[in-house]
mmCIF file of C-alpha atoms and ligand atoms in Angstrom:
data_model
loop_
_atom_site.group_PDB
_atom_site.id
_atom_site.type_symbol
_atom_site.label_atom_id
_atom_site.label_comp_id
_atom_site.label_asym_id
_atom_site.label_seq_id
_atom_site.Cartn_x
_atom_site.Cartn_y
_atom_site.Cartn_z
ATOM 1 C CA UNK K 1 -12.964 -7.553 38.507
ATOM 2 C CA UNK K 2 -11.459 -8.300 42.037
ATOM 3 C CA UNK K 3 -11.095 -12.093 41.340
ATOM 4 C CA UNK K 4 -9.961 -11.242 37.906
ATOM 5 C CA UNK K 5 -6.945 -9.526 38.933
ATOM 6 C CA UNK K 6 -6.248 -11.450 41.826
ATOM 7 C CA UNK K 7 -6.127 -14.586 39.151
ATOM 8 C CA UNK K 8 -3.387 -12.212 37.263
ATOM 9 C CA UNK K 9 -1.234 -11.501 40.225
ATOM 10 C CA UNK K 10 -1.615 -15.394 41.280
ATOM 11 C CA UNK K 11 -0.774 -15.663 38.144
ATOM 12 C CA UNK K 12 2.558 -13.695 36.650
ATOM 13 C CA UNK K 13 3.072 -15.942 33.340
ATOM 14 C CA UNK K 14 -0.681 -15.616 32.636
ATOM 15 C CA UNK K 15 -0.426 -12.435 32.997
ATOM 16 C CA UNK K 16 2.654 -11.834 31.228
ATOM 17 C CA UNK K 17 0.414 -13.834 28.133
ATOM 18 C CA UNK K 18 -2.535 -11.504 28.230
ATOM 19 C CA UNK K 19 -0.320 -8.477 28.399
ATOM 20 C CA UNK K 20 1.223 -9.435 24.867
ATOM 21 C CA UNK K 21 -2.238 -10.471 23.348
ATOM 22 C CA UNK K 22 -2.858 -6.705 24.475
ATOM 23 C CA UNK K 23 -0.277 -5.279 23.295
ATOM 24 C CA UNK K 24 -0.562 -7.378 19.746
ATOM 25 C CA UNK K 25 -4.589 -6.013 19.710
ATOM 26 C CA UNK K 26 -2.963 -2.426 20.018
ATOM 27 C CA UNK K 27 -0.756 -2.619 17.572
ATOM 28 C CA UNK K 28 -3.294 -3.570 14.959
ATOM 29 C CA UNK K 29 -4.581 -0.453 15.555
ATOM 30 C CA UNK K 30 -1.596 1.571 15.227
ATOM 31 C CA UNK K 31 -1.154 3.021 11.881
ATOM 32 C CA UNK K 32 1.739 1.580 9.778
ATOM 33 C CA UNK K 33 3.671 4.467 8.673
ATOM 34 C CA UNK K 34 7.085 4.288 6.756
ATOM 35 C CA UNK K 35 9.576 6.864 7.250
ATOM 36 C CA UNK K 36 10.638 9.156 4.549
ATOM 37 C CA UNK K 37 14.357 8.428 2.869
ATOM 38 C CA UNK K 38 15.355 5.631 4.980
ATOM 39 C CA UNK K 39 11.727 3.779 4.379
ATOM 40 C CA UNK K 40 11.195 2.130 7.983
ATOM 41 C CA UNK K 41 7.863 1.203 8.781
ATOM 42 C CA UNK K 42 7.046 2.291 12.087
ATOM 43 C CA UNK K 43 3.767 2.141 14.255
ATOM 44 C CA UNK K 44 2.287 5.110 15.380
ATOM 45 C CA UNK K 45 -1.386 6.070 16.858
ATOM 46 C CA UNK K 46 -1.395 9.802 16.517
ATOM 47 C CA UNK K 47 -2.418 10.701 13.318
ATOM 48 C CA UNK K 48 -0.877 13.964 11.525
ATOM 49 C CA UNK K 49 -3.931 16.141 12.253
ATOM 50 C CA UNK K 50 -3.110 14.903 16.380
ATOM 51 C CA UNK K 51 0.621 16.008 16.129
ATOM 52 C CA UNK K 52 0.025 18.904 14.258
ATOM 53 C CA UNK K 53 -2.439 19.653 17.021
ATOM 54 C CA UNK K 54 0.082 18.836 20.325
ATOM 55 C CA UNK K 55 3.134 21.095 18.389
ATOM 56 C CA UNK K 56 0.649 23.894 17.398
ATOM 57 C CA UNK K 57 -0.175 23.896 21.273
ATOM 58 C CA UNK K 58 3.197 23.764 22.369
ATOM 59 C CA UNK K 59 4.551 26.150 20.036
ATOM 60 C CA UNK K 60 2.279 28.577 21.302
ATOM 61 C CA UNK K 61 2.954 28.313 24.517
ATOM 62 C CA UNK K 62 6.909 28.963 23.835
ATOM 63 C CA UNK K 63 6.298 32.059 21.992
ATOM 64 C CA UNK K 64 3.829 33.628 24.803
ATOM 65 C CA UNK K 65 6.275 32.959 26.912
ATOM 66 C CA UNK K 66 9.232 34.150 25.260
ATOM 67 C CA UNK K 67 7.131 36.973 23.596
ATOM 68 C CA UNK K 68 9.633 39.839 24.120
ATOM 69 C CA UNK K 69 12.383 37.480 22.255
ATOM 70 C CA UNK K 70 11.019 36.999 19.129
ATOM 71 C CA UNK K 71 13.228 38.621 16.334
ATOM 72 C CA UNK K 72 10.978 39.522 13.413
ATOM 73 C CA UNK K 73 13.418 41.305 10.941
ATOM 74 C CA UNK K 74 17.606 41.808 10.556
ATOM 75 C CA UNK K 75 20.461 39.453 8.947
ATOM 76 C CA UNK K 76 19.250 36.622 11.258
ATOM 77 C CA UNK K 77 15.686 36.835 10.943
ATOM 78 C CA UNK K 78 16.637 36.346 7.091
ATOM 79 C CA UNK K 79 19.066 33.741 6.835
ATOM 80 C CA UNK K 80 16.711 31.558 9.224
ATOM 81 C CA UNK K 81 13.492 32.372 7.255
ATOM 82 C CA UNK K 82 15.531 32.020 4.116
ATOM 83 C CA UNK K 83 16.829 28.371 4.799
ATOM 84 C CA UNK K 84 14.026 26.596 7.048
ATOM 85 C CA UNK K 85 11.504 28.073 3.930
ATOM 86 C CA UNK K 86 13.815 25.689 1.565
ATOM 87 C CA UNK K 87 13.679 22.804 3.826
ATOM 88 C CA UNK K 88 9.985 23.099 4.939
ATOM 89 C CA UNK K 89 9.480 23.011 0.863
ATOM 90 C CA UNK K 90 11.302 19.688 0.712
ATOM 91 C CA UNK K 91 10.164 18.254 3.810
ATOM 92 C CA UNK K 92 6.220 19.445 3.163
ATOM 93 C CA UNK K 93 6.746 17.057 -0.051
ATOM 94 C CA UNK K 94 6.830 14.282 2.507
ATOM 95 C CA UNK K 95 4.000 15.455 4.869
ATOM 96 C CA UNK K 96 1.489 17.555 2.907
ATOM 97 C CA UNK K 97 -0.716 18.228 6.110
ATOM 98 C CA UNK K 98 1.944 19.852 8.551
ATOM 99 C CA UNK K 99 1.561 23.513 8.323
ATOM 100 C CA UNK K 100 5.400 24.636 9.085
ATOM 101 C CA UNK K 101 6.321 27.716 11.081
ATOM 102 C CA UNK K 102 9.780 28.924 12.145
ATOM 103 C CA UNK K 103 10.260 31.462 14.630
ATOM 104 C CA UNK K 104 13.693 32.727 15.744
ATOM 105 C CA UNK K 105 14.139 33.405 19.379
ATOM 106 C CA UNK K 106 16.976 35.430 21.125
ATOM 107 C CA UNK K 107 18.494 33.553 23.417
ATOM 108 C CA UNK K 108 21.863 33.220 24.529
ATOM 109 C CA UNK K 109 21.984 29.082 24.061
ATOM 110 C CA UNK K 110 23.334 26.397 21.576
ATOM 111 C CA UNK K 111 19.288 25.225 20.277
ATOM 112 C CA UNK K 112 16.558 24.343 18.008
ATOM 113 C CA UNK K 113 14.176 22.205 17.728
ATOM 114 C CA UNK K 114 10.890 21.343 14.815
ATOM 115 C CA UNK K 115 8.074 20.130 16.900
ATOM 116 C CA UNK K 116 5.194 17.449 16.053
ATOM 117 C CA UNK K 117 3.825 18.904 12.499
ATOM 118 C CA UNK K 118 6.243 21.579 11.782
ATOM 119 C CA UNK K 119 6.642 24.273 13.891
ATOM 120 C CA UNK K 120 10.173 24.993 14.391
ATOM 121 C CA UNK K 121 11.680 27.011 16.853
ATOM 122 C CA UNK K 122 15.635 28.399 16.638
ATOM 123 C CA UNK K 123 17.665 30.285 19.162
ATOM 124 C CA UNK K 124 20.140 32.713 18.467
ATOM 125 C CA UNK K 125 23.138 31.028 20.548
ATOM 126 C CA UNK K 126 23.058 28.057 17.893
ATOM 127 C CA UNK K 127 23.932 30.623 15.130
ATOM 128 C CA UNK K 128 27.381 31.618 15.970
ATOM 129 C CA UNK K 129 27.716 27.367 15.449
ATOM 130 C CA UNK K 130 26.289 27.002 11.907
ATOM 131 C CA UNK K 131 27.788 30.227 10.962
ATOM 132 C CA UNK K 132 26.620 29.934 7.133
ATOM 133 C CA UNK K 133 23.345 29.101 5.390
ATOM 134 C CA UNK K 134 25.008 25.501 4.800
ATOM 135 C CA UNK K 135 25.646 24.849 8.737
ATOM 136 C CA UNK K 136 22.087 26.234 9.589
ATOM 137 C CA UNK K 137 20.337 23.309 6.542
ATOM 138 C CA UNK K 138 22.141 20.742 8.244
ATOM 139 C CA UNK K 139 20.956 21.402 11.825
ATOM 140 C CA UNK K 140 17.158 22.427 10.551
ATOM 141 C CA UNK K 141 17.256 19.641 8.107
ATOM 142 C CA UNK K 142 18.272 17.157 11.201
ATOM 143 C CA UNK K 143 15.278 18.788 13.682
ATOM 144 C CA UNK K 144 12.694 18.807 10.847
ATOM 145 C CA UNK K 145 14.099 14.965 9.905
ATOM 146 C CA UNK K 146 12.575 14.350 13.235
ATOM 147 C CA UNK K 147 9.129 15.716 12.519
ATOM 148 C CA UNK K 148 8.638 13.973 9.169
ATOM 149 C CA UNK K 149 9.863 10.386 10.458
ATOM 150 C CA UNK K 150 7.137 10.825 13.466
ATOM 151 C CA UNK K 151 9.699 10.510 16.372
ATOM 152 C CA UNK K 152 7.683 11.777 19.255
ATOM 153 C CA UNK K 153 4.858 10.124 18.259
ATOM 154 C CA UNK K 154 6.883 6.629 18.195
ATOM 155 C CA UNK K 155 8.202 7.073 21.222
ATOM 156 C CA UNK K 156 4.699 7.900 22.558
ATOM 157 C CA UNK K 157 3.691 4.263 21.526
ATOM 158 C CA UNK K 158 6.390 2.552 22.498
ATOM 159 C CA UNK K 159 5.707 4.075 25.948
ATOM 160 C CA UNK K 160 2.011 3.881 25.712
ATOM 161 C CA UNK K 161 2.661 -0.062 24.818
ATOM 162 C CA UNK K 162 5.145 -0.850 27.482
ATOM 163 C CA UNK K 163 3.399 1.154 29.907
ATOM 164 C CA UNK K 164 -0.309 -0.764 28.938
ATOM 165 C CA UNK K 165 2.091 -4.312 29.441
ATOM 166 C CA UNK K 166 3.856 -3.202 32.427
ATOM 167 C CA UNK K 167 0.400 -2.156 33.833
ATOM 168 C CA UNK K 168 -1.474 -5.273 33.232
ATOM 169 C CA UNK K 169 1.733 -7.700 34.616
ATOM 170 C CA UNK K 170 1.525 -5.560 38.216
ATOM 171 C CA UNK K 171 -2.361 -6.699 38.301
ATOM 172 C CA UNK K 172 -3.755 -2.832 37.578
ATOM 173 C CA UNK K 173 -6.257 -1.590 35.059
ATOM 174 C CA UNK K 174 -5.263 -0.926 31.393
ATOM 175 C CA UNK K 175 -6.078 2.757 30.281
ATOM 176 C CA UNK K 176 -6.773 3.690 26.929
ATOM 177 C CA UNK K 177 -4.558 5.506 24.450
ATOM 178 C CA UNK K 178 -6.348 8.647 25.300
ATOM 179 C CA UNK K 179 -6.142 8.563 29.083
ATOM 180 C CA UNK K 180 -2.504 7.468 28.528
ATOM 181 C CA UNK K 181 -1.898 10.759 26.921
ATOM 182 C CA UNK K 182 -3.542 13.289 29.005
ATOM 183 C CA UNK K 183 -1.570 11.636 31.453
ATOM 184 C CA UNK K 184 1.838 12.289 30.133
ATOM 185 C CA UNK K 185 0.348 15.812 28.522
ATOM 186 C CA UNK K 186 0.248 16.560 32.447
ATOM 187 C CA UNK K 187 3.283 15.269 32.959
ATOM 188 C CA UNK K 188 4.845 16.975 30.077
ATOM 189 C CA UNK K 189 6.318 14.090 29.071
ATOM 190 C CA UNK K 190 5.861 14.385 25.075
ATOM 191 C CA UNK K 191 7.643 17.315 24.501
ATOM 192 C CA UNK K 192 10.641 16.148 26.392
ATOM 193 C CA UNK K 193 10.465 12.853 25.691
ATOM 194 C CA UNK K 194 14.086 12.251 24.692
ATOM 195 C CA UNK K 195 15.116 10.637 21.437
ATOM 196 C CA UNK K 196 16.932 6.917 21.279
ATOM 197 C CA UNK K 197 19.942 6.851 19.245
ATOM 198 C CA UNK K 198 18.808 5.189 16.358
ATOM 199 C CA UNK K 199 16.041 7.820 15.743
ATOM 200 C CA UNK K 200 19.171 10.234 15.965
ATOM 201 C CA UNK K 201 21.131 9.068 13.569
ATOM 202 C CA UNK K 202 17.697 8.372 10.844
ATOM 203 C CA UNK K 203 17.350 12.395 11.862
ATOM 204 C CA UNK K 204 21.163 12.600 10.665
ATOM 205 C CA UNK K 205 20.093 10.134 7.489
ATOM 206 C CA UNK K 206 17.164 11.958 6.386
ATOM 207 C CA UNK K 207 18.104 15.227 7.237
ATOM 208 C CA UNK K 208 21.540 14.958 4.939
ATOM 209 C CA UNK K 209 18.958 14.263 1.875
ATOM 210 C CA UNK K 210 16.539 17.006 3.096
ATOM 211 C CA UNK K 211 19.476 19.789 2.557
ATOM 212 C CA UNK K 212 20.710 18.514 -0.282
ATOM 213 C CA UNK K 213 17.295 18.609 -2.196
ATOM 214 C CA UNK K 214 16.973 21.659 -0.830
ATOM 215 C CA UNK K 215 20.412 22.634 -2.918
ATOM 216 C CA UNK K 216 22.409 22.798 -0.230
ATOM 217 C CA UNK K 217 25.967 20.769 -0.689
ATOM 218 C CA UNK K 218 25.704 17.769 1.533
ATOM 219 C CA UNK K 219 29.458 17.723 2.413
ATOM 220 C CA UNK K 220 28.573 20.967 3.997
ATOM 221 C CA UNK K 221 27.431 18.866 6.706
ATOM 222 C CA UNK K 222 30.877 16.753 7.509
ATOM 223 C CA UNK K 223 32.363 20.163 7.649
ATOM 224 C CA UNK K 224 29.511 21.212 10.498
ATOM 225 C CA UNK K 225 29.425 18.045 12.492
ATOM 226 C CA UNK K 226 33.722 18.063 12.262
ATOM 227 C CA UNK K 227 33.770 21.355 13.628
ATOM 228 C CA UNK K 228 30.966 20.357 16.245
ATOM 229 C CA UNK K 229 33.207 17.623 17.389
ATOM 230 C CA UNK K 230 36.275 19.749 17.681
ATOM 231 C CA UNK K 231 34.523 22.390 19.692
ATOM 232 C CA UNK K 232 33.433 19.690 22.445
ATOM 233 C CA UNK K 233 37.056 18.394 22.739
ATOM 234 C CA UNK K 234 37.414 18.816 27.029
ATOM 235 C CA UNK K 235 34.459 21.318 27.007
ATOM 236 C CA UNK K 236 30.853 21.135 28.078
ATOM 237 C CA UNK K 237 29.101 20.420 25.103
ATOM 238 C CA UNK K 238 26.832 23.030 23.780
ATOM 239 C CA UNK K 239 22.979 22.973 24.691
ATOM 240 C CA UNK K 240 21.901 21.242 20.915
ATOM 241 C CA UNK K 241 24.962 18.313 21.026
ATOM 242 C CA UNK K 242 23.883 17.740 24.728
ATOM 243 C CA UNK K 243 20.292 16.811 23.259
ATOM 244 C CA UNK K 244 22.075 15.194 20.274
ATOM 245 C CA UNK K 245 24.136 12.537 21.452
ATOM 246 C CA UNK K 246 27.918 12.776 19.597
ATOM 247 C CA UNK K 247 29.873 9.641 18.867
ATOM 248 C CA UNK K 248 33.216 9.209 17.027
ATOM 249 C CA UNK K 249 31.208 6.850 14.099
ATOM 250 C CA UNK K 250 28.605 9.885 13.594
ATOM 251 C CA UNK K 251 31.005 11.047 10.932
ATOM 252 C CA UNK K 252 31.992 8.177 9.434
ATOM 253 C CA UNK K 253 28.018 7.578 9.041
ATOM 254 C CA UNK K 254 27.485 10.494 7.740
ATOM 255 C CA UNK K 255 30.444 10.065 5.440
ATOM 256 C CA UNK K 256 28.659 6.978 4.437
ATOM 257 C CA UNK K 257 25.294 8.611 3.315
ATOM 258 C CA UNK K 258 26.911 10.936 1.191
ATOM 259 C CA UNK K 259 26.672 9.528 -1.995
ATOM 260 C CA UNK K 260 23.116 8.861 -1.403
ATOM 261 C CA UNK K 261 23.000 12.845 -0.457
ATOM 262 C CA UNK K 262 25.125 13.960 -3.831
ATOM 263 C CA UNK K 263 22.917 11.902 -5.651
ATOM 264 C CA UNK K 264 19.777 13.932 -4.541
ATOM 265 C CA UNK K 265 22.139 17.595 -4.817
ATOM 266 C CA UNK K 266 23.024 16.852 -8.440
ATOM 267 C CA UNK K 267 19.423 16.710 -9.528
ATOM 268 C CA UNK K 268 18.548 20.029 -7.645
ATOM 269 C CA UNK K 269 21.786 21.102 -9.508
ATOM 270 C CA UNK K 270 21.030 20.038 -12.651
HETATM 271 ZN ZN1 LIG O 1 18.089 15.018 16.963
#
């Protein structure tokens, strides 16, 4: 083993080739997975039954700890019950096996969030900012977006692949999928893994088709993000937008999906 990886760090371009012959062997045993609405094919390792298992786990843990906060009846408790239940029906039409949850949590910041297979959690502070049922689909439909395209579990490969390539270049010892994530479980890097902006604006994509199947009017959603834009003019932005990276062309891509979105509405109308 000694000579071995002394030959590799003699060796960088060697290296360099056994680290993508690696990487090519782990792909083939990723699962090919295409993403609902936009229809990307992505690679992923976890399957369903693993995310649903890391959110469950994490979703537990947040409402132990924020046990006292948990609202469980009122206007609030109804309106978010009342709209995530119409976009969990849409959404479960794309993944059968997540077993969706949504809990409503007082808490005096701008949030939510639908973890790995389902489980969504919303704060009070964000509902001041939706302010209607309409406001509320396009942020849920967004964060569940997320869930069904198999974000965290992308970025888990991506950084389970780099990390295995990296890894082998410096001359150490390639782990295994599963040792790679216990590691960042410890680390707590999959729950805060942080989206890139592309998987941001599919969330936007998918999530604009999720609401309007779920008969919500899609140009509800201009209106939202508009007025999200105008509230961050010279302010700190609120706690979801910091998350959600805002650019001036998020509305004009929005604007461009809409068709697409009224399409899908005008069925659910029909
Ligand atoms: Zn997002």
């Amino acid at each position: 083993m000694k000579a071995v990886l002394a030959f590799l760090i003699g060796r960088p371009l060697v290296a360099i080739l056994i680290a993508a012959l690696v990487v090519g062997v782990l792909l083939l045993n990723t699962r090919r997975q295409t993403t609902p609405v936009t229809h990307r094919v992505e690679h992923v390792q976890l399957t369903d039954a693993q995310q649903s298992k890391l959110g469950a786990q994490e979703y537990a843990k947040t409402l132990r700890q924020s046990r006292a906060a948990i609202i469980s009846s009122g206007p609030q408790y109804a309106e978010v019950q009342r709209v995530a239940g119409r976009i969990e029906a849409v959404a479960s039409r794309d993944k059968p096996d997540f077993v969706w949850r949504v809990s409503l949590i007082r808490k005096n910041e701008a949030n939510a969030y639908c973890l790995p297979g389902g489980k969504i959690v919303v704060y009070t502070g964000i509902l001041p900012l939706t302010r209607n049922d309409a406001g509320l689909a396009t942020v849920l439909g967004h964060e569940v977006a997320h869930a069904t395209a198999e974000h965290v579990a992308e970025r888990i490969e991506r950084n389970h692949l780099t990390g295995v390539a990296a890894t082998i270049i410096a001359g150490g010892v390639a782990f295994t999928p599963g040792q790679f994530l216990r590691i960042q479980a410890l680390l707590g890097i999959g729950s805060s893994l942080p989206f890139s902006r592309s998987q941001e604006s599919e969330a936007d994509h998918i999530g604009l088709v999720y609401m309007a199947r779920a008969g919500y009017d899609p140009r509800q959603a201009l209106t939202f993000w508009e007025r999200m834009q105008r509230a961050m003019r010279g302010q700190e932005p609120p706690e979801f937008l910091s998350d959600h990276p805002s650019d001036a062309h998020r509305v004009d891509r929005i604007r461009g999906w809409l068709p697409e979105a009224e399409r899908a509405y005008r069925k659910v109308a029909a």
